[in-house]
Structure formats: C-alpha cells, structure tokens
XYZ file of C-alpha atoms in Angstrom:
352
model
C 203.070 200.374 218.464
C 199.843 199.198 216.764
C 199.131 196.917 219.748
C 199.518 199.861 222.160
C 197.214 202.021 220.040
C 194.592 199.249 219.902
C 194.808 198.744 223.668
C 194.426 202.488 224.217
C 191.364 202.603 221.953
C 189.760 199.701 223.826
C 190.351 201.403 227.184
C 188.943 204.674 225.826
C 185.871 202.870 224.428
C 185.193 201.184 227.771
C 185.552 204.491 229.641
C 183.320 206.274 227.111
C 180.681 203.540 227.402
C 180.727 203.744 231.217
C 180.330 207.539 231.240
C 177.637 207.374 228.550
C 175.545 204.839 230.467
C 176.002 206.826 233.679
C 174.873 210.075 232.007
C 171.874 208.309 230.417
C 170.836 206.803 233.745
C 171.041 210.163 235.529
C 169.163 212.162 232.892
C 166.509 209.575 231.980
C 166.166 207.723 235.301
C 162.410 208.464 235.368
C 161.910 208.213 231.567
C 162.316 204.535 230.571
C 161.422 204.972 226.886
C 163.956 207.755 226.400
C 166.523 205.792 228.414
C 166.342 202.838 226.001
C 166.668 205.154 223.004
C 169.582 207.009 224.584
C 171.453 203.778 225.365
C 171.111 202.550 221.773
C 172.385 205.887 220.462
C 175.756 205.015 222.009
C 176.524 202.885 218.938
C 175.921 205.929 216.725
C 177.895 208.423 218.807
C 180.856 206.327 219.943
C 183.952 207.894 218.296
C 185.798 204.561 218.108
C 185.604 202.871 214.704
C 182.552 204.836 213.512
C 183.795 205.133 209.926
C 185.457 201.748 209.598
C 183.819 199.244 207.307
C 184.021 195.712 208.675
C 183.208 192.329 207.215
C 183.405 189.573 209.798
C 186.388 189.993 212.108
C 188.564 192.067 209.792
C 188.300 195.401 208.068
C 187.230 194.786 204.504
C 189.448 197.487 203.027
C 192.053 199.837 204.406
C 190.874 203.086 202.785
C 187.431 203.550 204.345
C 188.498 206.735 206.182
C 190.822 208.067 203.496
C 189.910 211.600 202.441
C 191.352 211.366 198.939
C 190.654 210.165 195.420
C 191.388 206.544 196.377
C 188.189 206.390 198.449
C 184.972 205.790 196.441
C 182.906 207.458 199.177
C 185.001 210.600 198.856
C 184.852 210.575 195.050
C 181.052 210.226 195.187
C 180.785 213.315 197.417
C 179.551 211.518 200.527
C 182.168 213.222 202.719
C 181.544 216.633 204.268
C 183.413 219.528 202.678
C 185.263 220.333 205.897
C 185.953 216.692 206.741
C 189.156 215.937 208.613
C 190.564 213.219 210.833
C 190.095 215.439 213.896
C 186.296 215.591 213.771
C 184.384 214.079 216.684
C 181.321 213.403 214.556
C 181.338 211.379 211.343
C 182.909 212.724 208.159
C 180.130 211.098 206.129
C 177.253 213.479 205.490
C 174.267 211.253 206.275
C 175.746 209.845 209.482
C 176.989 213.298 210.507
C 173.495 214.807 210.288
C 172.052 211.934 212.328
C 174.760 212.180 214.980
C 174.238 215.952 215.176
C 170.499 215.362 215.611
C 171.161 212.874 218.441
C 173.359 215.420 220.206
C 170.568 217.980 219.757
C 168.021 215.605 221.310
C 170.341 215.117 224.269
C 170.700 218.880 224.733
C 166.947 219.561 224.466
C 166.181 216.692 226.863
C 168.636 218.107 229.393
C 166.963 221.539 229.242
C 163.479 220.017 229.531
C 164.578 217.920 232.494
C 165.568 221.043 234.374
C 162.622 223.332 233.601
C 159.609 221.013 233.133
C 157.437 219.536 235.849
C 157.037 215.782 236.322
C 153.741 215.431 234.430
C 154.964 217.156 231.284
C 158.270 215.274 231.522
C 156.384 211.961 231.371
C 154.815 213.047 228.078
C 158.187 214.175 226.796
C 159.546 210.717 227.600
C 157.663 209.222 224.641
C 158.518 212.167 222.391
C 162.252 211.952 223.056
C 162.167 208.153 222.898
C 160.459 208.307 219.497
C 162.963 210.879 218.244
C 165.868 208.683 219.336
C 164.427 205.658 217.522
C 163.690 207.533 214.277
C 167.153 209.099 214.092
C 168.871 205.810 214.962
C 166.944 203.969 212.236
C 167.985 206.623 209.694
C 171.594 206.382 210.940
C 171.541 202.598 210.447
C 170.176 203.091 206.938
C 173.047 205.424 206.036
C 175.592 203.117 207.652
C 174.386 200.118 205.634
C 174.100 202.160 202.433
C 177.645 203.507 202.734
C 178.971 199.996 203.356
C 177.139 198.626 200.327
C 178.208 201.498 198.088
C 181.811 201.327 199.280
C 182.128 197.572 198.743
C 180.604 197.805 195.264
C 182.477 200.914 194.147
C 185.784 199.701 195.605
C 185.991 197.034 192.938
C 185.397 199.607 190.224
C 186.807 202.961 191.258
C 186.039 205.891 188.960
C 187.335 209.436 188.921
C 185.197 212.577 188.552
C 185.423 212.059 184.761
C 183.792 208.612 185.150
C 186.839 206.827 183.767
C 187.950 203.601 185.397
C 190.982 203.894 187.696
C 192.471 200.375 187.623
C 195.440 201.337 189.826
C 193.233 202.400 192.737
C 192.172 199.968 195.439
C 193.819 196.987 193.786
C 194.265 194.700 196.747
C 192.541 193.671 199.933
C 194.359 192.902 203.166
C 194.018 189.460 204.687
C 195.793 187.412 207.333
C 194.464 184.196 205.855
C 197.422 182.233 204.441
C 195.285 180.566 201.752
C 195.298 183.885 199.880
C 199.081 184.189 199.825
C 200.454 185.608 196.583
C 202.448 183.378 194.241
C 205.851 184.660 193.236
C 208.757 183.602 191.085
C 212.519 184.207 191.034
C 213.095 186.725 188.279
C 216.513 188.282 187.880
C 215.850 190.385 184.779
C 216.749 194.121 184.444
C 213.987 196.531 183.516
C 215.348 197.246 180.023
C 215.237 193.536 179.193
C 211.707 193.314 180.565
C 210.623 196.278 178.440
C 212.216 194.841 175.305
C 210.705 191.414 175.934
C 207.224 192.862 176.426
C 207.579 194.955 173.278
C 208.517 191.886 171.230
C 205.742 189.735 172.682
C 203.099 192.451 172.241
C 204.114 192.933 168.630
C 203.866 189.215 167.939
C 200.455 189.005 169.652
C 198.952 191.893 167.621
C 198.964 194.475 170.416
C 198.952 198.123 169.291
C 201.460 200.508 170.842
C 199.412 203.290 172.468
C 202.235 205.490 173.736
C 204.805 206.084 176.450
C 204.123 208.438 179.339
C 206.383 209.980 181.940
C 205.850 212.177 184.992
C 208.167 212.727 187.958
C 209.718 209.329 188.699
C 206.929 207.305 187.102
C 207.098 205.952 183.556
C 204.487 203.930 181.703
C 204.035 202.198 178.361
C 200.613 201.044 177.160
C 199.742 198.407 174.541
C 196.245 197.330 173.584
C 194.253 195.200 171.201
C 190.561 194.798 170.471
C 188.967 191.438 169.877
C 185.386 190.581 169.024
C 184.307 190.299 172.651
C 186.775 192.384 174.646
C 189.521 194.975 174.763
C 192.824 193.795 176.208
C 195.245 196.348 177.650
C 198.775 195.825 178.918
C 200.265 198.696 180.890
C 203.888 198.529 181.992
C 204.688 200.965 184.786
C 208.085 201.751 186.263
C 208.703 203.642 189.513
C 211.449 204.006 192.081
C 209.151 203.207 194.991
C 205.499 202.420 195.555
C 203.198 205.188 196.780
C 199.549 206.110 196.361
C 200.652 209.263 194.544
C 202.581 207.205 191.983
C 199.615 204.884 191.512
C 197.409 207.896 190.813
C 199.911 209.023 188.185
C 199.491 205.639 186.479
C 195.732 206.225 186.625
C 196.274 209.557 184.863
C 198.210 207.840 182.086
C 195.448 205.238 181.753
C 192.744 207.934 181.656
C 194.607 209.793 178.903
C 194.820 206.589 176.876
C 191.122 205.840 177.513
C 190.027 209.270 176.266
C 192.138 208.915 173.146
C 191.218 205.353 172.200
C 188.251 204.015 174.200
C 186.070 206.988 175.088
C 182.887 205.253 173.909
C 183.995 201.689 174.633
C 181.213 199.394 175.882
C 182.955 196.052 175.555
C 184.553 193.964 178.241
C 187.914 195.455 179.237
C 190.781 193.434 180.696
C 193.861 195.210 182.034
C 197.194 193.569 182.770
C 199.120 195.982 184.992
C 202.831 195.154 185.303
C 204.485 197.298 187.995
C 208.284 197.388 187.980
C 209.378 198.781 191.355
C 213.047 199.434 192.051
C 212.954 199.872 195.831
C 210.646 197.974 198.154
C 209.235 199.981 201.059
C 206.836 199.484 203.947
C 203.896 200.945 202.042
C 204.399 198.466 199.194
C 204.523 195.474 201.516
C 201.546 196.706 203.501
C 199.260 197.519 200.563
C 200.228 195.019 197.883
C 202.468 192.254 199.154
C 201.090 191.510 202.616
C 198.918 188.490 201.788
C 196.707 190.554 199.516
C 194.407 189.533 196.699
C 192.707 191.263 193.799
C 189.111 192.427 193.909
C 187.421 193.228 190.627
C 183.927 193.832 189.354
C 182.202 191.504 186.926
C 179.064 192.835 185.297
C 177.342 193.465 182.017
C 180.244 195.720 181.049
C 182.884 193.715 182.883
C 186.142 195.260 183.997
C 188.973 192.958 184.976
C 192.464 193.742 186.213
C 195.491 191.601 186.802
C 198.268 193.269 188.879
C 201.819 191.911 188.584
C 204.567 193.355 190.782
C 208.195 192.985 189.690
C 210.721 193.794 192.420
C 214.313 194.542 191.504
C 215.612 195.128 195.024
C 216.950 192.430 197.366
C 215.615 189.102 195.999
C 214.437 189.956 192.442
C 211.046 188.388 191.844
C 207.688 188.576 190.112
C 204.739 188.601 192.468
C 201.210 187.861 191.209
C 198.280 188.729 193.432
C 195.669 185.963 193.660
C 192.015 186.472 192.782
C 189.636 187.741 195.465
C 186.782 185.451 194.483
C 186.821 181.832 193.395
C 183.892 182.525 191.076
C 183.721 186.178 189.999
C 186.087 186.807 187.087
C 187.972 183.519 187.542
C 187.970 182.678 183.837
C 189.327 186.104 182.865
C 191.858 185.979 185.709
C 193.184 182.604 184.540
C 193.401 183.838 180.948
C 195.368 186.940 181.950
C 197.664 184.924 184.209
C 198.439 182.548 181.358
C 199.152 185.488 179.057
C 201.487 187.155 181.565
C 203.300 183.878 182.114
C 203.790 183.603 178.362
C 204.990 187.192 177.961
C 207.422 187.120 180.875
C 208.447 183.487 180.428
C 207.406 182.539 183.962
C 206.711 178.953 182.948
C 210.457 178.387 182.736
C 211.205 179.793 186.192
C 210.855 178.119 189.560
C 207.942 179.217 191.693
C 208.743 180.036 195.298
C 207.260 177.620 197.768
C-alpha cells in the first residue's frame, strides 16, 4: 500500500510540475525575469512533501506534520490555528504567508498581462521578478528555521508548562542495520519486575516518589539526587503502546516534576522502563523498528534511556541504542549499566 501511495505521489508531482512549467511559459513568455522567479516558486508551492523535514535520503523524524502535542513546531505555536491535513498551502505560519503571497503575485501578474500594454508589461517584468525572489528568499529562511528548530526541540520536547516530556519523540526511524536495538530473552511477569525494581531502588538509595494510574496506564517513579545530577527511574505499564498512553506517562512525570524538581537546574537522567503487554503495529513502527534514542546534551543536560519490556509472544527486554556516538554517550553507558544491574540482564543471553 505504501509503495502504491508513493508511486501515486510521484506521478502527481510530475504532472503538477509539467502543468506549472506550462502555465509559467504561457503567462511569462515575454517576461524572462518573472519567468525565472515563477519557475523557482514551484519548489515553494508544490503540495508534495512541503512540510516534511528531510536529512539526507530519509525523513529525520516521523512527526513533522503531526498536529498534536508530540510535535515541537505545534507546541511552539508555529502552526496555523485552522491547520489541517486537507490544506493546500502549508500549515506552518511563515511558509503559509509566503505561499499565499506567491499565489497573489501570480494572480496580479495574470490580470496585468491581460490589461496592460507591452511597454508597461516590460517594466512589470522586473517588478514581478523581484517580488518572486524576495518572497522565495523569505520562504527559504522559514523553511530552514523550522527545520533547525524542529531538530533541536525534538530532542528536548516541552509542554506549554515548559516541563520536559521525556516520553515524547523518543526514537528516530532508520533502515540502517548498524542502529539495530539490542534485546534480551526475559521471561519475567510484571509483578516480579515491579518487586525487583523496588528492592533494587531501595538498596541504591532511590526515593519512592509515588504511584500513578489513569485509564489503562500505570506508573511508579523513583528518584535520587547526587552532587552533580538527578537520577529518575520511571516504570510504566500499559496494555498496548499508543501516543495517547505515552502522553499520560508525560503527565505523571510532569506531576512529579512540579512536586519535587520545580526549580531543578542540575543534570537530569531518566530511565524509562515501559512494560507493554500486547505488541501492536504502532509499537513496532515507532519504537522497535530499528530505532535509536535522540537526546539533548547541554549546559542543563537532559538524558533519557528507554527500555521496552514485551510480555507478549517472545518475552524480551529491548534497549534502544544511542542516536549519537558522542553526544551523551557517557551518560547513556552509565544508565545502561544501571538498568542491566537492576533487571539482571547480565545473566541473560543477548539475542544475536
């Protein structure tokens, strides 16, 4: 199905390009400056892949078009209020205004072509050409800015209350086998896992922060503060993976943050253990499909370490590898060693 959709989009893009060039040639056949500007505006107006954010040959993240709290661009207010997937023009404000302006230039040029004489039209050629160039430069600025902001904010997603949402945008999709997740056979019921974590956290001086429950999502949070950082372990249980359930875990985390760490400026490391009873397509697509963790490392570093425990079919623990070989590698290795100690993964056999 995805192949058919991609083929259809390619055919549509080719047809759109052909009609666009034909219309430009007819309208601006005697206005070379405007013709060049009009042809370049195709890249701004083409409805195929206008919002997608690409790095190299693959889409950097899957949520670039998502009109919800999981998209940093949406949280920051860069989307139009009436944005929807059915819009012809961009949902992003800056690009939308530029694309609207380009359509306006086209309309005004068409009217001038009909009613103006040849001498005045030659003067208008430079005016319309200049307008095309200015608007296209502004459009490129917005496009680059949104890409930069999205890539930076994706690694550190905040809600409207400016509290970190560590369960949003955890993983990045990749077809590169070198980023394959490591996983272990792990036939342990949830109650045993919960009891084991409770014992290990107690022995390692973690403080019990509370248990939370909403719908079919349950969560327990432990934390401890050291001289240089705050370490948090959040155990979440759900019947099946969904973005809604992940947002519920974010709510639990935000409640804990307000209660305990509202003014915290230290480095924060979060170990997120997700116990999922039933695997589904969304889980495999978003977390287990050769994904890896992206996280932000800065002056007030935030690090997360997602661990997925599946109880269905072949019970296993799956650890997502680190996005970068340099950014946050030390913290990632430390958290992986701690999880291995807590869950006893060193005594299990890793899947080849």
